PDB file of C-alpha atoms in Angstrom:
ATOM      1  CA  MET A   1     116.799 115.184 117.956  1.00 39.00           C
ATOM      2  CA  LYS A   2     118.295 118.204 116.424  1.00 41.00           C
ATOM      3  CA  LYS A   3     116.163 121.304 116.925  1.00 44.00           C
ATOM      4  CA  LEU A   4     114.979 122.638 113.630  1.00 45.00           C
ATOM      5  CA  ASN A   5     112.750 125.872 113.061  1.00 51.00           C
ATOM      6  CA  LEU A   6     109.890 125.640 110.859  1.00 45.00           C
ATOM      7  CA  PHE A   7     110.897 128.788 109.068  1.00 42.00           C
ATOM      8  CA  SER A   8     114.144 127.711 108.235  1.00 44.00           C
ATOM      9  CA  LEU A   9     112.278 124.897 105.859  1.00 45.00           C
ATOM     10  CA  LEU A  10     110.443 127.664 103.943  1.00 42.00           C
ATOM     11  CA  PRO A  11     113.081 127.821 101.203  1.00 41.00           C
ATOM     12  CA  LEU A  12     113.466 124.273 101.123  1.00 41.00           C
ATOM     13  CA  LEU A  13     109.640 123.570 100.783  1.00 43.00           C
ATOM     14  CA  CYS A  14     109.303 126.611  98.451  1.00 42.00           C
ATOM     15  CA  LEU A  15     111.735 125.167  96.106  1.00 38.00           C
ATOM     16  CA  SER A  16     110.709 121.689  95.944  1.00 40.00           C
ATOM     17  CA  SER A  17     106.620 122.823  95.155  1.00 40.00           C
ATOM     18  CA  CYS A  18     107.674 124.558  91.896  1.00 43.00           C
ATOM     19  CA  GLY A  19     107.662 120.986  90.541  1.00 43.00           C
ATOM     20  CA  LYS A  20     104.465 119.564  89.438  1.00 50.00           C
ATOM     21  CA  GLU A  21     105.458 115.966  90.648  1.00 57.00           C
ATOM     22  CA  ALA A  22     103.878 114.212  93.674  1.00 70.00           C
ATOM     23  CA  PHE A  23     105.807 112.139  95.857  1.00 85.00           C
ATOM     24  CA  SER A  24     105.459 108.570  96.737  1.00 89.00           C
ATOM     25  CA  TYR A  25     106.480 106.623  99.642  1.00 93.00           C
ATOM     26  CA  SER A  26     109.581 104.632  98.378  1.00 89.00           C
ATOM     27  CA  LYS A  27     109.811 102.693 101.847  1.00 91.00           C
ATOM     28  CA  VAL A  28     107.417 101.384 104.213  1.00 94.00           C
ATOM     29  CA  ASN A  29     108.070 101.143 107.939  1.00 95.00           C
ATOM     30  CA  ASP A  30     111.289 103.957 107.710  1.00 96.00           C
ATOM     31  CA  LEU A  31     112.620 104.568 110.647  1.00 95.00           C
ATOM     32  CA  THR A  32     114.820 107.709 109.694  1.00 96.00           C
ATOM     33  CA  LYS A  33     111.731 109.645 109.325  1.00 97.00           C
ATOM     34  CA  ASP A  34     109.892 111.443 112.400  1.00 98.00           C
ATOM     35  CA  TYR A  35     106.630 109.817 112.094  1.00 98.00           C
ATOM     36  CA  LEU A  36     105.352 106.619 110.932  1.00 97.00           C
ATOM     37  CA  LEU A  37     101.912 106.629 109.874  1.00 97.00           C
ATOM     38  CA  PHE A  38      98.986 103.719 109.762  1.00 96.00           C
ATOM     39  CA  ARG A  39      97.235 103.661 106.755  1.00 93.00           C
ATOM     40  CA  ASN A  40      93.463 103.134 106.116  1.00 90.00           C
ATOM     41  CA  ASP A  41      92.205 100.843 103.639  1.00 79.00           C
ATOM     42  CA  ARG A  42      90.447 102.608 100.215  1.00 67.00           C
ATOM     43  CA  THR A  43      86.853 101.473 101.313  1.00 55.00           C
ATOM     44  CA  ALA A  44      86.849 103.245 104.517  1.00 52.00           C
ATOM     45  CA  TYR A  45      86.207 106.682 105.778  1.00 62.00           C
ATOM     46  CA  TRP A  46      88.943 109.557 104.371  1.00 76.00           C
ATOM     47  CA  GLY A  47      89.114 110.553 108.166  1.00 88.00           C
ATOM     48  CA  LYS A  48      87.681 109.638 111.743  1.00 89.00           C
ATOM     49  CA  GLU A  49      86.383 112.024 114.379  1.00 93.00           C
ATOM     50  CA  VAL A  50      88.207 111.733 117.490  1.00 95.00           C
ATOM     51  CA  LYS A  51      88.871 113.822 120.898  1.00 97.00           C
ATOM     52  CA  ALA A  52      92.493 114.997 122.037  1.00 98.00           C
ATOM     53  CA  ASN A  53      92.938 112.031 124.543  1.00 97.00           C
ATOM     54  CA  ASP A  54      92.509 109.338 121.709  1.00 97.00           C
ATOM     55  CA  ILE A  55      95.478 111.572 119.679  1.00 98.00           C
ATOM     56  CA  ILE A  56      97.962 111.723 122.941  1.00 98.00           C
ATOM     57  CA  TYR A  57      97.667 107.969 123.763  1.00 97.00           C
ATOM     58  CA  ARG A  58      98.816 106.823 119.903  1.00 97.00           C
ATOM     59  CA  ALA A  59     101.184 109.460 119.970  1.00 98.00           C
ATOM     60  CA  SER A  60     102.596 108.746 123.618  1.00 97.00           C
ATOM     61  CA  LYS A  61     102.889 104.822 122.346  1.00 96.00           C
ATOM     62  CA  GLY A  62     105.477 106.143 119.158  1.00 96.00           C
ATOM     63  CA  GLU A  63     102.519 106.260 116.496  1.00 98.00           C
ATOM     64  CA  GLY A  64     102.647 109.335 113.830  1.00 98.00           C
ATOM     65  CA  VAL A  65      99.416 110.593 114.019  1.00 98.00           C
ATOM     66  CA  LEU A  66      98.362 113.112 111.635  1.00 98.00           C
ATOM     67  CA  PHE A  67      95.051 115.185 112.157  1.00 98.00           C
ATOM     68  CA  VAL A  68      93.117 118.318 111.530  1.00 97.00           C
ATOM     69  CA  PHE A  69      90.926 120.936 113.326  1.00 97.00           C
ATOM     70  CA  LEU A  70      87.556 121.340 110.998  1.00 96.00           C
ATOM     71  CA  SER A  71      84.355 123.222 112.241  1.00 95.00           C
ATOM     72  CA  ASP A  72      81.099 123.207 111.188  1.00 92.00           C
ATOM     73  CA  THR A  73      80.458 127.048 111.429  1.00 91.00           C
ATOM     74  CA  CYS A  74      84.156 127.417 109.788  1.00 91.00           C
ATOM     75  CA  SER A  75      83.475 128.333 105.984  1.00 88.00           C
ATOM     76  CA  ALA A  76      87.214 128.021 104.854  1.00 92.00           C
ATOM     77  CA  CYS A  77      86.752 124.474 106.307  1.00 93.00           C
ATOM     78  CA  ASN A  78      84.639 123.341 103.219  1.00 89.00           C
ATOM     79  CA  ILE A  79      87.174 124.411 100.965  1.00 89.00           C
ATOM     80  CA  ALA A  80      90.063 122.660 103.257  1.00 92.00           C
ATOM     81  CA  LYS A  81      88.164 119.740 103.445  1.00 91.00           C
ATOM     82  CA  THR A  82      88.224 118.843  99.927  1.00 90.00           C
ATOM     83  CA  THR A  83      91.626 120.186  99.497  1.00 92.00           C
ATOM     84  CA  TYR A  84      92.972 117.717 102.371  1.00 93.00           C
ATOM     85  CA  LYS A  85      90.897 114.819 100.857  1.00 90.00           C
ATOM     86  CA  GLU A  86      92.573 114.957  97.342  1.00 89.00           C
ATOM     87  CA  ALA A  87      96.091 115.847  98.788  1.00 91.00           C
ATOM     88  CA  LEU A  88      95.761 112.814 100.923  1.00 91.00           C
ATOM     89  CA  ARG A  89      94.158 110.253  98.752  1.00 87.00           C
ATOM     90  CA  PRO A  90      97.111 108.880  97.240  1.00 88.00           C
ATOM     91  CA  TYR A  91      98.689 107.771 100.058  1.00 90.00           C
ATOM     92  CA  ASP A  92      95.694 106.205 101.841  1.00 89.00           C
ATOM     93  CA  LEU A  93      96.648 107.528 105.164  1.00 94.00           C
ATOM     94  CA  ASP A  94      94.825 107.429 108.409  1.00 94.00           C
ATOM     95  CA  VAL A  95      93.159 110.609 109.607  1.00 95.00           C
ATOM     96  CA  SER A  96      92.379 111.858 112.904  1.00 96.00           C
ATOM     97  CA  ILE A  97      89.540 114.708 112.556  1.00 96.00           C
ATOM     98  CA  ILE A  98      88.933 116.957 115.421  1.00 97.00           C
ATOM     99  CA  LEU A  99      85.518 118.781 114.942  1.00 96.00           C
ATOM    100  CA  ASN A 100      84.269 121.907 116.840  1.00 93.00           C
ATOM    101  CA  ASN A 101      85.324 122.731 120.139  1.00 92.00           C
ATOM    102  CA  THR A 102      88.769 122.727 118.961  1.00 97.00           C
ATOM    103  CA  ASN A 103      90.417 125.361 121.417  1.00 96.00           C
ATOM    104  CA  SER A 104      89.716 123.169 124.301  1.00 97.00           C
ATOM    105  CA  GLU A 105      91.002 120.048 122.398  1.00 97.00           C
ATOM    106  CA  ALA A 106      94.076 121.716 121.281  1.00 98.00           C
ATOM    107  CA  ASP A 107      94.649 123.306 124.971  1.00 97.00           C
ATOM    108  CA  ALA A 108      94.802 119.180 125.781  1.00 98.00           C
ATOM    109  CA  ILE A 109      97.339 118.375 123.376  1.00 98.00           C
ATOM    110  CA  ASN A 110      99.517 121.544 123.898  1.00 98.00           C
ATOM    111  CA  SER A 111      99.582 120.654 127.563  1.00 97.00           C
ATOM    112  CA  TYR A 112     100.862 117.089 126.810  1.00 97.00           C
ATOM    113  CA  VAL A 113     103.494 118.504 124.429  1.00 98.00           C
ATOM    114  CA  ALA A 114     104.550 121.246 127.168  1.00 97.00           C
ATOM    115  CA  ARG A 115     104.602 118.418 129.816  1.00 97.00           C
ATOM    116  CA  LYS A 116     106.830 116.109 127.772  1.00 97.00           C
ATOM    117  CA  GLY A 117     109.074 118.709 126.320  1.00 97.00           C
ATOM    118  CA  ILE A 118     108.290 117.589 122.902  1.00 98.00           C
ATOM    119  CA  GLU A 119     109.994 119.859 120.281  1.00 98.00           C
ATOM    120  CA  LYS A 120     107.544 122.148 118.182  1.00 97.00           C
ATOM    121  CA  ARG A 121     107.854 123.002 114.537  1.00 97.00           C
ATOM    122  CA  LEU A 122     105.162 125.663 114.775  1.00 96.00           C
ATOM    123  CA  THR A 123     104.386 129.261 113.179  1.00 92.00           C
ATOM    124  CA  ASN A 124     103.054 129.957 116.972  1.00 92.00           C
ATOM    125  CA  PRO A 125     104.094 129.265 119.845  1.00 93.00           C
ATOM    126  CA  VAL A 126     101.448 126.841 120.755  1.00 94.00           C
ATOM    127  CA  MET A 127      98.279 125.363 118.385  1.00 96.00           C
ATOM    128  CA  SER A 128      95.059 127.450 119.024  1.00 94.00           C
ATOM    129  CA  GLY A 129      92.775 124.850 117.555  1.00 96.00           C
ATOM    130  CA  ALA A 130      92.036 127.093 114.481  1.00 95.00           C
ATOM    131  CA  THR A 131      90.168 126.242 111.864  1.00 96.00           C
ATOM    132  CA  PRO A 132      91.489 124.506 109.531  1.00 96.00           C
ATOM    133  CA  SER A 133      94.592 123.159 109.757  1.00 97.00           C
ATOM    134  CA  MET A 134      96.802 120.155 109.956  1.00 98.00           C
ATOM    135  CA  TYR A 135      99.385 118.819 112.191  1.00 98.00           C
ATOM    136  CA  LEU A 136     101.566 115.571 112.898  1.00 98.00           C
ATOM    137  CA  LEU A 137     102.208 114.191 116.148  1.00 98.00           C
ATOM    138  CA  ASN A 138     104.300 111.467 117.961  1.00 98.00           C
ATOM    139  CA  ASP A 139     106.057 111.259 121.279  1.00 97.00           C
ATOM    140  CA  LYS A 140     108.785 113.537 120.308  1.00 97.00           C
ATOM    141  CA  VAL A 141     108.147 116.251 117.818  1.00 98.00           C
ATOM    142  CA  LEU A 142     104.713 118.269 117.133  1.00 98.00           C
ATOM    143  CA  THR A 143     105.062 119.584 113.540  1.00 98.00           C
ATOM    144  CA  GLU A 144     102.506 122.125 111.603  1.00 98.00           C
ATOM    145  CA  VAL A 145     101.793 120.889 108.329  1.00 97.00           C
ATOM    146  CA  ILE A 146      99.475 123.492 106.933  1.00 96.00           C
ATOM    147  CA  TYR A 147      97.656 126.393 108.873  1.00 95.00           C
ATOM    148  CA  GLY A 148      94.560 127.977 107.336  1.00 89.00           C
ATOM    149  CA  THR A 149      94.387 128.167 103.714  1.00 86.00           C
ATOM    150  CA  GLU A 150      95.392 130.213 100.664  1.00 83.00           C
ATOM    151  CA  GLU A 151      91.794 129.009  99.331  1.00 76.00           C
ATOM    152  CA  ASN A 152      94.115 127.722  96.371  1.00 85.00           C
ATOM    153  CA  GLN A 153      94.072 123.770  95.999  1.00 88.00           C
ATOM    154  CA  GLU A 154      97.302 124.021  93.728  1.00 91.00           C
ATOM    155  CA  LYS A 155      99.701 125.453  96.349  1.00 92.00           C
ATOM    156  CA  ASP A 156      97.582 124.137  99.887  1.00 94.00           C
ATOM    157  CA  SER A 157      98.306 120.153  97.898  1.00 93.00           C
ATOM    158  CA  LYS A 158     101.934 121.186  97.634  1.00 93.00           C
ATOM    159  CA  LYS A 159     102.603 122.135 100.995  1.00 94.00           C
ATOM    160  CA  ILE A 160     100.705 119.366 102.330  1.00 96.00           C
ATOM    161  CA  ARG A 161     103.063 116.836 100.353  1.00 95.00           C
ATOM    162  CA  ASN A 162     106.139 118.547 100.861  1.00 95.00           C
ATOM    163  CA  THR A 163     105.622 118.410 104.847  1.00 96.00           C
ATOM    164  CA  LEU A 164     105.079 114.761 104.579  1.00 97.00           C
ATOM    165  CA  LYS A 165     107.825 114.182 101.926  1.00 96.00           C
ATOM    166  CA  ALA A 166     110.329 115.613 104.798  1.00 96.00           C
ATOM    167  CA  TYR A 167     109.142 113.917 107.525  1.00 98.00           C
ATOM    168  CA  THR A 168     106.901 110.828 107.188  1.00 98.00           C
ATOM    169  CA  SER A 169     106.674 107.312 106.261  1.00 97.00           C
ATOM    170  CA  ILE A 170     103.859 104.971 106.011  1.00 96.00           C
ATOM    171  CA  THR A 171     103.816 101.543 107.785  1.00 96.00           C
ATOM    172  CA  THR A 172     102.286  98.223 106.959  1.00 94.00           C
ATOM    173  CA  ILE A 173      99.506  98.758 109.225  1.00 95.00           C
ATOM    174  CA  TYR A 174      96.048  99.360 108.173  1.00 93.00           C
ATOM    175  CA  ARG A 175      93.366 100.988 110.520  1.00 90.00           C
ATOM    176  CA  ALA A 176      90.555  98.862 108.824  1.00 83.00           C
ATOM    177  CA  LYS A 177      86.926  99.704 109.132  1.00 73.00           C
ATOM    178  CA  GLU A 178      85.677  96.913 106.670  1.00 68.00           C
ATOM    179  CA  TYR A 179      86.352  93.523 107.297  1.00 64.00           C
ATOM    180  CA  GLU A 180      85.705  92.846 103.679  1.00 66.00           C
ATOM    181  CA  SER A 181      89.223  94.259 102.857  1.00 71.00           C
ATOM    182  CA  LEU A 182      91.431  92.625 105.731  1.00 77.00           C
ATOM    183  CA  LYS A 183      95.544  92.298 105.214  1.00 83.00           C
ATOM    184  CA  ASP A 184      97.488  89.282 105.596  1.00 80.00           C
ATOM    185  CA  LEU A 185      97.727  89.442 109.281  1.00 84.00           C
ATOM    186  CA  THR A 186      94.759  91.034 111.531  1.00 84.00           C
ATOM    187  CA  TYR A 187      94.239  92.319 115.281  1.00 87.00           C
ATOM    188  CA  PHE A 188      90.895  92.246 116.439  1.00 85.00           C
ATOM    189  CA  PHE A 189      90.338  94.151 119.430  1.00 87.00           C
ATOM    190  CA  ASP A 190      88.075  95.484 121.569  1.00 86.00           C
ATOM    191  CA  SER A 191      88.479  99.687 122.211  1.00 90.00           C
ATOM    192  CA  SER A 192      86.410  99.010 125.574  1.00 90.00           C
ATOM    193  CA  VAL A 193      88.906  96.905 127.081  1.00 89.00           C
ATOM    194  CA  SER A 194      92.338  99.181 127.385  1.00 92.00           C
ATOM    195  CA  SER A 195      94.476  95.822 127.998  1.00 90.00           C
ATOM    196  CA  GLU A 196      93.913  94.849 124.398  1.00 88.00           C
ATOM    197  CA  ILE A 197      94.969  98.550 122.930  1.00 93.00           C
ATOM    198  CA  ASP A 198      97.919  98.121 125.519  1.00 93.00           C
ATOM    199  CA  PHE A 199      99.108  94.801 124.042  1.00 90.00           C
ATOM    200  CA  PHE A 200      99.064  96.171 120.166  1.00 92.00           C
ATOM    201  CA  TYR A 201     101.152  99.191 120.904  1.00 95.00           C
ATOM    202  CA  ASP A 202     103.613  97.630 123.259  1.00 93.00           C
ATOM    203  CA  VAL A 203     103.833  94.080 121.815  1.00 90.00           C
ATOM    204  CA  VAL A 204     102.249  93.898 118.151  1.00 90.00           C
ATOM    205  CA  PHE A 205     103.440  97.457 117.103  1.00 94.00           C
ATOM    206  CA  PRO A 206     107.254  97.254 117.639  1.00 93.00           C
ATOM    207  CA  LYS A 207     107.405  93.756 115.683  1.00 90.00           C
ATOM    208  CA  ALA A 208     105.002  94.957 112.706  1.00 91.00           C
ATOM    209  CA  LEU A 209     107.799  97.448 112.248  1.00 93.00           C
ATOM    210  CA  THR A 210     109.997  94.927 111.459  1.00 92.00           C
ATOM    211  CA  SER A 211     107.627  92.930 109.359  1.00 88.00           C
ATOM    212  CA  THR A 212     107.061  93.107 105.514  1.00 88.00           C
ATOM    213  CA  ARG A 213     103.387  91.601 105.856  1.00 87.00           C
ATOM    214  CA  GLU A 214     100.541  94.021 106.065  1.00 90.00           C
ATOM    215  CA  ILE A 215      98.294  94.148 109.062  1.00 90.00           C
ATOM    216  CA  SER A 216      94.766  95.435 109.571  1.00 88.00           C
ATOM    217  CA  TYR A 217      93.553  97.032 113.276  1.00 90.00           C
ATOM    218  CA  VAL A 218      90.392  96.415 113.717  1.00 87.00           C
ATOM    219  CA  ASP A 219      88.246  97.509 116.187  1.00 88.00           C
ATOM    220  CA  ILE A 220      85.091  95.357 117.035  1.00 84.00           C
ATOM    221  CA  LYS A 221      83.598  97.343 119.353  1.00 87.00           C
ATOM    222  CA  GLY A 222      80.008  97.636 118.138  1.00 84.00           C
ATOM    223  CA  TYR A 223      80.107  94.858 116.122  1.00 83.00           C
ATOM    224  CA  SER A 224      76.790  92.592 115.881  1.00 86.00           C
ATOM    225  CA  MET A 225      77.211  88.954 117.149  1.00 86.00           C
ATOM    226  CA  ASP A 226      76.213  88.303 113.276  1.00 87.00           C
ATOM    227  CA  ASP A 227      79.486  90.122 112.312  1.00 82.00           C
ATOM    228  CA  ILE A 228      81.598  88.693 114.646  1.00 79.00           C
ATOM    229  CA  ASP A 229      80.352  85.117 114.027  1.00 80.00           C
ATOM    230  CA  PHE A 230      80.929  86.106 109.926  1.00 78.00           C
ATOM    231  CA  ILE A 231      84.417  87.268 110.721  1.00 75.00           C
ATOM    232  CA  SER A 232      85.084  84.013 112.600  1.00 74.00           C
ATOM    233  CA  GLY A 233      84.070  81.796 109.962  1.00 72.00           C
ATOM    234  CA  GLN A 234      86.368  83.731 107.494  1.00 67.00           C
ATOM    235  CA  ILE A 235      89.533  83.063 109.373  1.00 66.00           C
ATOM    236  CA  GLY A 236      88.525  79.700 110.854  1.00 62.00           C
ATOM    237  CA  GLU A 237      88.824  81.252 114.606  1.00 62.00           C
ATOM    238  CA  SER A 238      87.211  83.350 116.919  1.00 61.00           C
ATOM    239  CA  ALA A 239      87.658  87.351 116.001  1.00 61.00           C
ATOM    240  CA  GLN A 240      87.945  88.020 119.835  1.00 60.00           C
ATOM    241  CA  ASP A 241      90.725  87.850 122.461  1.00 62.00           C
ATOM    242  CA  GLY A 242      92.905  90.822 120.882  1.00 62.00           C
ATOM    243  CA  LEU A 243      94.882  88.199 118.833  1.00 64.00           C
ATOM    244  CA  ILE A 244      96.494  88.452 115.536  1.00 64.00           C
ATOM    245  CA  TYR A 245      94.931  85.883 112.617  1.00 63.00           C
ATOM    246  CA  ASN A 246      96.585  84.722 109.428  1.00 59.00           C
ATOM    247  CA  LYS A 247      93.705  85.836 106.846  1.00 57.00           C
ATOM    248  CA  LYS A 248      95.294  83.634 103.891  1.00 54.00           C
ATOM    249  CA  THR A 249      95.952  80.174 105.823  1.00 48.00           C
ATOM    250  CA  LYS A 250      93.260  80.446 108.649  1.00 46.00           C
ATOM    251  CA  LEU A 251      95.227  79.717 111.229  1.00 48.00           C
ATOM    252  CA  GLY A 252      96.023  81.572 114.511  1.00 46.00           C
ATOM    253  CA  ASP A 253      99.384  83.772 113.694  1.00 48.00           C
ATOM    254  CA  HIS A 254     100.334  85.106 117.179  1.00 47.00           C
ATOM    255  CA  TYR A 255     103.220  87.465 117.922  1.00 41.00           C
TER     256      TYR A 255
END
């Protein structure tokens, strides 16, 4: 991948930010883009609190991870959180939130980036974990989406949208929270079973990128047996064992 300095993009980003229109993803699973982003169904939370090791694992498997640094003690974070939500709302993107202790979590991600020789598009040599800020990461490149805030929602939102337009594509994969909104195919897994997560990224994920069918990625860890029995009744099969099922036909559809 050709090295690209973030500052060389600023005139382009400025020009594109002069327009009032937002962009829409015209193509899913676009392999020409740097980042392939998972999505969230509309009923799910805007973001999920995670740790650096989760982001690193997913990035190492080729997923494009969109993550933000926020703090409970950061006054600017309240403004930024509202801006982030509004800027990302049209795209149903899966967002990971690193909340508090951001310096140490950033150090862990920086170590991964340095160890793997990953390209960096940053205004600073490394991420500091400063709050608020937003980044993209996969197994090839780390990109700063927005650093700090101008406390101007329109300006910050445009910067976020311009960076997403330049570098990202959405996938047919939804990290679902509510089983009422499952897609055509659903992969049920227990996040405490590492082999089920590995199977998804090593086998299902690559195939999903060549498919037009939408796929729900559902963690059943913490679900009660009543929840699992209910889901099983809906799909006509057991909702366990890390398998994919076809919601519409209620028949097992194994990749």
